[in-house]
Short mmCIF file of C-alpha atoms and ligand atoms in Angstrom, two decimals:
data_model
loop_
_atom_site.label_atom_id
_atom_site.label_comp_id
_atom_site.label_asym_id
_atom_site.label_seq_id
_atom_site.Cartn_x
_atom_site.Cartn_y
_atom_site.Cartn_z
CA MET U 148 21.67 -52.03 -90.89
CA SER U 149 24.00 -54.76 -92.13
CA GLU U 150 23.22 -56.64 -95.34
CA ASN U 151 21.43 -59.38 -93.43
CA GLY U 152 19.59 -56.81 -91.32
CA ASN U 153 20.74 -58.21 -87.99
CA TYR U 154 22.94 -55.45 -86.69
CA ARG U 155 23.94 -51.81 -87.09
CA SER U 156 26.82 -49.65 -85.94
CA PHE U 157 26.55 -46.61 -83.67
CA ILE U 158 28.96 -44.10 -85.18
CA ASP U 159 27.29 -40.69 -84.86
CA ILE U 160 23.92 -39.41 -83.67
CA CYS U 161 23.35 -37.70 -87.03
CA ASP U 162 23.21 -41.16 -88.68
CA VAL U 163 20.54 -42.60 -86.35
CA GLU U 164 16.79 -42.21 -86.94
CA THR U 165 14.98 -39.95 -84.46
CA ALA U 166 12.58 -42.78 -83.57
CA ASP U 167 15.53 -45.03 -82.73
CA LEU U 168 17.15 -42.35 -80.56
CA ASN U 169 13.89 -41.90 -78.67
CA ALA U 170 13.47 -45.67 -78.31
CA MET U 171 16.97 -45.97 -76.84
CA LEU U 172 16.40 -43.07 -74.45
CA SER U 173 13.00 -44.21 -73.20
CA GLY U 174 14.21 -47.84 -73.01
CA ALA U 175 17.24 -46.74 -70.98
CA LEU U 176 15.10 -44.70 -68.59
CA MET U 177 12.63 -47.55 -68.06
CA ALA U 178 15.45 -50.05 -67.50
CA LYS U 179 17.11 -47.70 -65.01
CA GLN U 180 13.88 -47.15 -63.09
CA ALA U 181 13.03 -50.86 -63.12
CA ARG U 182 16.23 -51.76 -61.33
CA GLU U 183 15.71 -49.35 -58.43
CA GLY U 184 15.98 -51.17 -55.14
CA THR U 185 17.42 -54.33 -56.71
CA PRO U 186 21.02 -55.46 -56.21
CA ARG U 187 23.20 -54.03 -58.96
CA GLY U 188 24.31 -57.38 -60.32
CA VAL U 189 20.84 -58.97 -60.42
CA ILE U 190 19.11 -56.93 -63.07
CA ASP U 191 18.20 -57.15 -66.70
CA GLY U 192 17.02 -60.63 -65.75
CA LEU U 193 16.41 -61.74 -69.32
CA ARG U 194 20.12 -61.34 -70.12
CA PRO U 195 19.35 -60.21 -73.69
CA LEU U 196 23.00 -60.29 -74.72
CA ASP U 197 23.77 -63.68 -73.17
CA GLY U 198 26.85 -65.18 -74.81
CA HIS U 199 27.86 -61.96 -76.58
CA LEU U 200 31.40 -60.64 -76.44
CA LEU U 201 32.25 -56.95 -76.61
CA ALA U 202 35.82 -56.08 -77.66
CA MET U 203 36.91 -52.58 -76.66
CA ILE U 204 39.97 -50.88 -78.15
CA PHE U 205 41.36 -47.78 -76.47
CA GLU U 206 43.89 -45.54 -78.21
CA LYS U 207 43.27 -42.82 -75.60
CA PRO U 208 42.75 -42.98 -71.82
CA SER U 209 39.30 -43.57 -70.32
CA THR U 210 37.64 -44.13 -66.97
CA ARG U 211 33.88 -43.78 -67.59
CA THR U 212 33.69 -45.28 -71.09
CA ARG U 213 35.80 -48.29 -70.15
CA VAL U 214 33.96 -49.10 -66.93
CA SER U 215 30.44 -48.29 -68.12
CA PHE U 216 30.70 -50.46 -71.25
CA ASP U 217 32.29 -53.29 -69.28
CA VAL U 218 29.56 -53.21 -66.64
CA ALA U 219 26.85 -52.74 -69.29
CA ILE U 220 27.72 -55.85 -71.29
CA ARG U 221 28.08 -57.95 -68.12
CA GLN U 222 24.70 -56.81 -66.77
CA LEU U 223 23.14 -57.71 -70.14
CA GLY U 224 24.57 -61.21 -69.87
CA GLY U 225 27.65 -60.81 -72.08
CA GLN U 226 31.38 -60.46 -71.55
CA SER U 227 34.10 -58.05 -72.60
CA ILE U 228 37.75 -57.83 -73.55
CA VAL U 229 39.52 -54.48 -73.06
CA LEU U 230 42.40 -53.92 -75.47
CA SER U 231 44.94 -51.12 -75.44
CA ALA U 232 46.03 -50.24 -78.98
CA ALA U 233 49.62 -50.15 -77.75
CA ASP U 234 49.35 -53.86 -76.88
CA LEU U 235 47.80 -54.83 -80.21
CA GLN U 236 49.66 -55.34 -83.47
CA LEU U 237 47.62 -52.29 -84.52
CA GLY U 238 50.18 -50.31 -82.53
CA ARG U 239 52.95 -51.79 -84.74
CA GLY U 240 51.32 -51.01 -88.04
CA GLU U 241 48.80 -53.82 -88.66
CA THR U 242 45.95 -52.23 -90.58
CA ILE U 243 42.65 -51.33 -89.01
CA ALA U 244 40.96 -53.35 -91.78
CA ASP U 245 42.82 -56.54 -90.87
CA THR U 246 42.17 -55.89 -87.19
CA ALA U 247 38.46 -55.50 -88.00
CA ARG U 248 38.38 -58.81 -89.90
CA VAL U 249 40.11 -60.74 -87.13
CA LEU U 250 38.05 -59.27 -84.28
CA SER U 251 34.85 -59.90 -86.25
CA ARG U 252 35.61 -63.65 -86.18
CA MET U 253 35.73 -63.66 -82.38
CA ALA U 254 33.74 -60.75 -80.97
CA ASP U 255 30.06 -59.90 -81.46
CA ILE U 256 30.49 -56.13 -81.16
CA ILE U 257 33.48 -53.76 -81.18
CA MET U 258 33.91 -50.39 -79.47
CA LEU U 259 36.76 -48.08 -80.48
CA ARG U 260 38.12 -44.92 -78.84
CA THR U 261 40.57 -43.32 -81.23
CA HIS U 262 41.87 -40.07 -82.67
CA GLU U 263 40.78 -39.91 -86.32
CA PRO U 264 37.11 -40.48 -87.18
CA GLU U 265 38.33 -42.01 -90.48
CA LYS U 266 39.84 -44.90 -88.54
CA LEU U 267 36.51 -45.59 -86.86
CA ALA U 268 34.72 -45.43 -90.22
CA GLU U 269 37.18 -47.92 -91.71
CA LEU U 270 36.74 -50.27 -88.77
CA ALA U 271 32.97 -50.12 -89.20
CA SER U 272 33.17 -50.70 -92.93
CA GLU U 273 35.56 -53.67 -92.69
CA ALA U 274 34.04 -55.34 -89.62
CA SER U 275 31.19 -57.80 -89.99
CA VAL U 276 29.88 -57.00 -86.50
CA PRO U 277 28.54 -53.68 -85.16
CA VAL U 278 31.01 -50.97 -84.22
CA ILE U 279 30.46 -48.29 -81.55
CA ASN U 280 32.12 -44.87 -81.39
CA GLY U 281 33.70 -44.59 -77.93
CA LEU U 282 34.99 -41.04 -78.74
CA THR U 283 37.13 -39.62 -81.51
CA ASP U 284 38.70 -36.18 -81.88
CA ALA U 285 35.54 -35.30 -83.82
CA SER U 286 32.61 -36.59 -81.72
CA HIS U 287 31.43 -38.42 -78.59
CA PRO U 288 27.91 -39.73 -79.29
CA CYS U 289 27.67 -42.18 -76.35
CA GLN U 290 28.26 -39.26 -73.99
CA ILE U 291 25.44 -37.25 -75.50
CA MET U 292 23.04 -40.19 -75.30
CA ALA U 293 23.82 -40.25 -71.56
CA ASP U 294 23.39 -36.47 -71.37
CA LEU U 295 20.03 -36.63 -73.16
CA LEU U 296 18.96 -39.40 -70.78
CA THR U 297 19.97 -37.17 -67.86
CA LEU U 298 17.95 -34.29 -69.29
CA LEU U 299 14.95 -36.60 -69.76
CA GLU U 300 15.32 -37.93 -66.22
CA HIS U 301 15.58 -34.52 -64.55
CA LYS U 302 13.29 -32.44 -66.76
CA GLY U 303 10.73 -34.99 -67.95
CA THR U 304 11.27 -34.19 -71.63
CA VAL U 305 14.05 -33.38 -74.05
CA ALA U 306 11.70 -31.66 -76.51
CA GLY U 307 11.18 -27.99 -75.78
CA ARG U 308 14.16 -27.66 -73.44
CA LYS U 309 16.93 -25.11 -73.82
CA VAL U 310 20.48 -26.45 -73.49
CA ALA U 311 23.36 -23.95 -73.29
CA TRP U 312 26.92 -24.92 -74.18
CA VAL U 313 29.70 -22.73 -72.78
CA GLY U 314 33.37 -23.18 -73.71
CA ASP U 315 35.39 -25.06 -76.30
CA GLY U 316 33.81 -25.99 -79.64
CA ASN U 317 34.98 -29.59 -79.27
CA ASN U 318 34.03 -33.22 -80.00
CA VAL U 319 31.39 -33.35 -77.26
CA LEU U 320 29.73 -30.22 -78.63
CA THR U 321 29.63 -31.74 -82.12
CA SER U 322 27.54 -34.64 -80.81
CA TRP U 323 25.21 -32.15 -79.07
CA ILE U 324 24.82 -30.39 -82.43
CA HIS U 325 24.02 -33.72 -84.08
CA ALA U 326 21.40 -34.37 -81.39
CA ALA U 327 19.85 -30.93 -82.02
CA GLY U 328 19.38 -31.93 -85.66
CA LYS U 329 17.42 -35.02 -84.58
CA LEU U 330 15.49 -34.03 -81.44
CA ASP U 331 13.33 -31.00 -80.82
CA PHE U 332 15.31 -28.96 -78.27
CA GLU U 333 17.07 -25.60 -78.45
CA LEU U 334 20.87 -25.57 -78.39
CA SER U 335 22.47 -22.23 -77.55
CA ILE U 336 26.24 -22.27 -78.03
CA SER U 337 28.87 -19.81 -76.83
CA THR U 338 32.52 -20.34 -77.69
CA PRO U 339 35.48 -18.05 -78.31
CA PRO U 340 35.60 -17.20 -82.04
CA GLU U 341 38.92 -19.07 -82.34
CA LEU U 342 37.36 -22.27 -80.96
CA SER U 343 34.08 -22.25 -82.82
CA PRO U 344 31.93 -25.37 -83.35
CA ASP U 345 32.41 -27.75 -86.26
CA ALA U 346 31.06 -25.97 -89.34
CA ASP U 347 29.93 -29.16 -91.13
CA ALA U 348 27.97 -30.35 -88.11
CA LEU U 349 26.30 -26.96 -87.79
CA ALA U 350 25.40 -26.85 -91.49
CA TRP U 351 23.98 -30.37 -91.29
CA ALA U 352 21.96 -29.57 -88.16
CA ARG U 353 20.56 -26.34 -89.60
CA ALA U 354 19.61 -28.12 -92.83
CA ASN U 355 17.71 -30.59 -90.63
CA GLY U 356 15.76 -27.88 -88.83
CA ALA U 357 17.82 -27.71 -85.62
CA LYS U 358 17.12 -24.82 -83.28
CA VAL U 359 20.78 -23.96 -82.79
CA SER U 360 22.37 -20.57 -82.20
CA VAL U 361 26.09 -19.77 -82.04
CA GLY U 362 27.66 -16.75 -80.37
CA THR U 363 30.55 -15.64 -78.22
CA ASP U 364 28.65 -14.35 -75.16
CA PRO U 365 28.20 -16.99 -72.41
CA GLN U 366 25.63 -14.89 -70.55
CA ALA U 367 23.43 -14.60 -73.63
CA ALA U 368 23.72 -18.34 -74.31
CA VAL U 369 22.83 -19.31 -70.76
CA SER U 370 19.90 -16.91 -70.43
CA GLY U 371 16.83 -18.91 -69.39
CA ALA U 372 18.51 -22.27 -70.11
CA ASP U 373 17.17 -25.48 -68.54
CA CYS U 374 20.59 -27.08 -68.71
CA VAL U 375 24.11 -25.59 -68.80
CA VAL U 376 26.90 -27.78 -70.18
CA THR U 377 30.64 -27.35 -70.41
CA ASP U 378 33.72 -29.51 -70.92
CA THR U 379 37.46 -29.37 -70.35
CA TRP U 380 39.36 -26.52 -71.98
CA VAL U 381 42.04 -28.94 -73.16
CA SER U 382 40.86 -32.17 -74.79
CA MET U 383 43.00 -35.27 -75.16
CA ASN U 384 43.95 -34.31 -78.72
CA ASP U 385 44.87 -30.69 -77.89
CA THR U 386 48.43 -29.47 -77.48
CA ASP U 387 47.97 -25.69 -77.24
CA THR U 388 47.19 -25.66 -73.51
CA ALA U 389 48.37 -22.13 -72.68
CA SER U 390 46.56 -20.40 -75.54
CA ARG U 391 43.33 -22.33 -74.81
CA HIS U 392 43.42 -21.23 -71.18
CA ASN U 393 43.79 -17.61 -72.33
CA LEU U 394 40.98 -17.87 -74.87
CA LEU U 395 38.59 -19.61 -72.48
CA GLN U 396 39.14 -17.60 -69.26
CA SER U 397 35.86 -15.74 -69.65
CA TYR U 398 33.93 -18.96 -70.41
CA GLN U 399 34.11 -20.40 -66.89
CA VAL U 400 30.77 -21.73 -65.59
CA ASN U 401 30.48 -20.14 -62.15
CA ASP U 402 27.65 -19.00 -59.86
CA ALA U 403 27.40 -15.62 -61.57
CA LEU U 404 26.89 -17.26 -64.97
CA MET U 405 24.46 -19.87 -63.60
CA SER U 406 22.32 -17.05 -62.16
CA HIS U 407 21.28 -16.22 -65.75
CA ALA U 408 19.90 -19.74 -66.35
CA ALA U 409 16.38 -20.86 -65.35
CA ASP U 410 15.85 -21.05 -61.58
CA ASP U 411 15.68 -24.85 -61.76
CA ALA U 412 18.50 -25.25 -64.32
CA ILE U 413 20.80 -28.25 -64.08
CA PHE U 414 24.54 -28.34 -64.77
CA MET U 415 26.22 -31.12 -66.78
CA HIS U 416 29.86 -31.97 -67.58
CA CYS U 417 30.99 -35.19 -69.25
CA LEU U 418 34.02 -35.42 -66.90
CA PRO U 419 36.92 -35.47 -66.23
CA ALA U 420 36.55 -31.93 -64.81
CA HIS U 421 39.09 -29.31 -63.82
CA ARG U 422 37.71 -27.29 -60.91
CA GLU U 423 38.29 -23.53 -61.06
CA GLU U 424 39.08 -23.81 -64.77
CA GLU U 425 36.02 -24.56 -66.95
CA VAL U 426 33.76 -24.82 -63.86
CA THR U 427 33.98 -23.69 -60.25
CA ALA U 428 33.71 -26.20 -57.43
CA SER U 429 30.68 -24.23 -56.21
CA VAL U 430 28.81 -25.21 -59.39
CA ILE U 431 30.01 -28.75 -60.10
CA ASP U 432 29.75 -29.73 -56.42
CA GLY U 433 26.66 -27.58 -55.85
CA PRO U 434 22.91 -28.32 -55.79
CA ARG U 435 22.29 -27.80 -59.52
CA SER U 436 24.96 -30.24 -60.63
CA VAL U 437 23.77 -33.61 -61.95
CA VAL U 438 27.20 -34.83 -63.05
CA TRP U 439 27.11 -38.05 -61.03
CA ASP U 440 23.71 -39.02 -62.47
CA GLU U 441 25.16 -38.11 -65.87
CA ALA U 442 28.18 -40.37 -65.30
CA GLU U 443 25.93 -43.25 -64.13
CA ASN U 444 23.75 -42.72 -67.16
CA ARG U 445 26.63 -43.72 -69.41
CA LEU U 446 25.86 -47.25 -68.19
CA HIS U 447 22.12 -47.07 -68.87
CA ALA U 448 22.40 -45.29 -72.22
CA GLN U 449 25.07 -47.68 -73.46
CA LYS U 450 23.04 -50.75 -72.50
CA ALA U 451 20.38 -49.40 -74.83
CA ILE U 452 22.99 -48.68 -77.53
CA LEU U 453 24.44 -52.21 -77.26
CA ARG U 454 20.95 -53.72 -77.53
CA TRP U 455 20.03 -51.46 -80.45
CA CYS U 456 23.24 -52.36 -82.30
CA LEU U 457 22.44 -56.05 -81.95
CA ASN U 458 18.76 -55.56 -82.82
CA LYS U 459 17.71 -56.63 -79.33
CA LEU U 460 16.30 -53.40 -77.91
N1 CP Z 667 33.24 -38.76 -70.28
C1 CP Z 667 34.08 -39.72 -70.69
O1 CP Z 667 34.01 -40.19 -71.83
O2 CP Z 667 34.98 -40.11 -69.76
P1 CP Z 667 36.22 -41.08 -69.98
O3 CP Z 667 37.22 -40.33 -70.83
O4 CP Z 667 36.74 -41.32 -68.59
O5 CP Z 667 35.78 -42.33 -70.66
N1 NVA Z 668 36.54 -33.32 -74.96
C1 NVA Z 668 37.13 -34.31 -74.09
C2 NVA Z 668 36.12 -35.33 -73.68
C3 NVA Z 668 36.64 -36.35 -72.72
C4 NVA Z 668 35.62 -37.38 -72.34
C5 NVA Z 668 38.31 -34.97 -74.79
O1 NVA Z 668 38.19 -35.31 -75.98
O2 NVA Z 668 39.35 -35.12 -74.16
#
């Protein structure tokens, strides 16, 4: 919470109270269900963020994050400005602190997608409006809020479920680990030893009672899972493409691997996907895949995040 108690930033799931995470998830699900059958633009009739401006800064490419936040703020009654860092003075060396101070005089909330988590932390500390993490090299909390919403929607509960991660120990996995330290589900991770999950996140989650296991065998991780998740082998910050492909060859999510999951298991991927690399077309385009619900749920989860940040959930 800010000093005057009117707003809070959404930086990482590990920093948010469990009750608040659950309130955002159940609020998002109710809002999604309430709009069924209504025209897409005529929803959230109370326009809780009427008159609010969201400024979004992208230092990396984006399709889902850009569009879902833009649509979210409009459907809540607000407006947005999308800024590429290359077009800002930030790209010519103006400090993040000065950028934060200027944007805070004009925008009501700021979202940043950047490389270093330190830059996001500095923006949040220097801004006098809430700041949202739109992905860094280290984490992607908005994605995992959408993934948790998708799990809730398809399985009825998050608590008690088994989620299996197969592949790179990357930023998306770190936010899953944070979620496992806050919510009562089992997270079973398999990565190559060279691409293991973030050690600090794991230590934090375990200290907070997370049911998290880490190994190198995808079949063992997936065994009996309610949900199987993977991500690209080469993230936006990675340069070692060839060696990653070699290390991750045996971590492809295919029909043979999915046969070890629960009979009614779902498959998730944050997208963008690379068919026949981290996942076969038969899985991502098959009956167990919920990736399009997951992508849509970015919109619903982020509406709840925007409202929570502005104390209007
Ligand atoms: N999943 C996700 O964050 O997608 P974008 O990179 O397209 O925003
Ligand atoms: N791990 C991926 C996620 C993209 C949404 C990346 O950082 O590129």
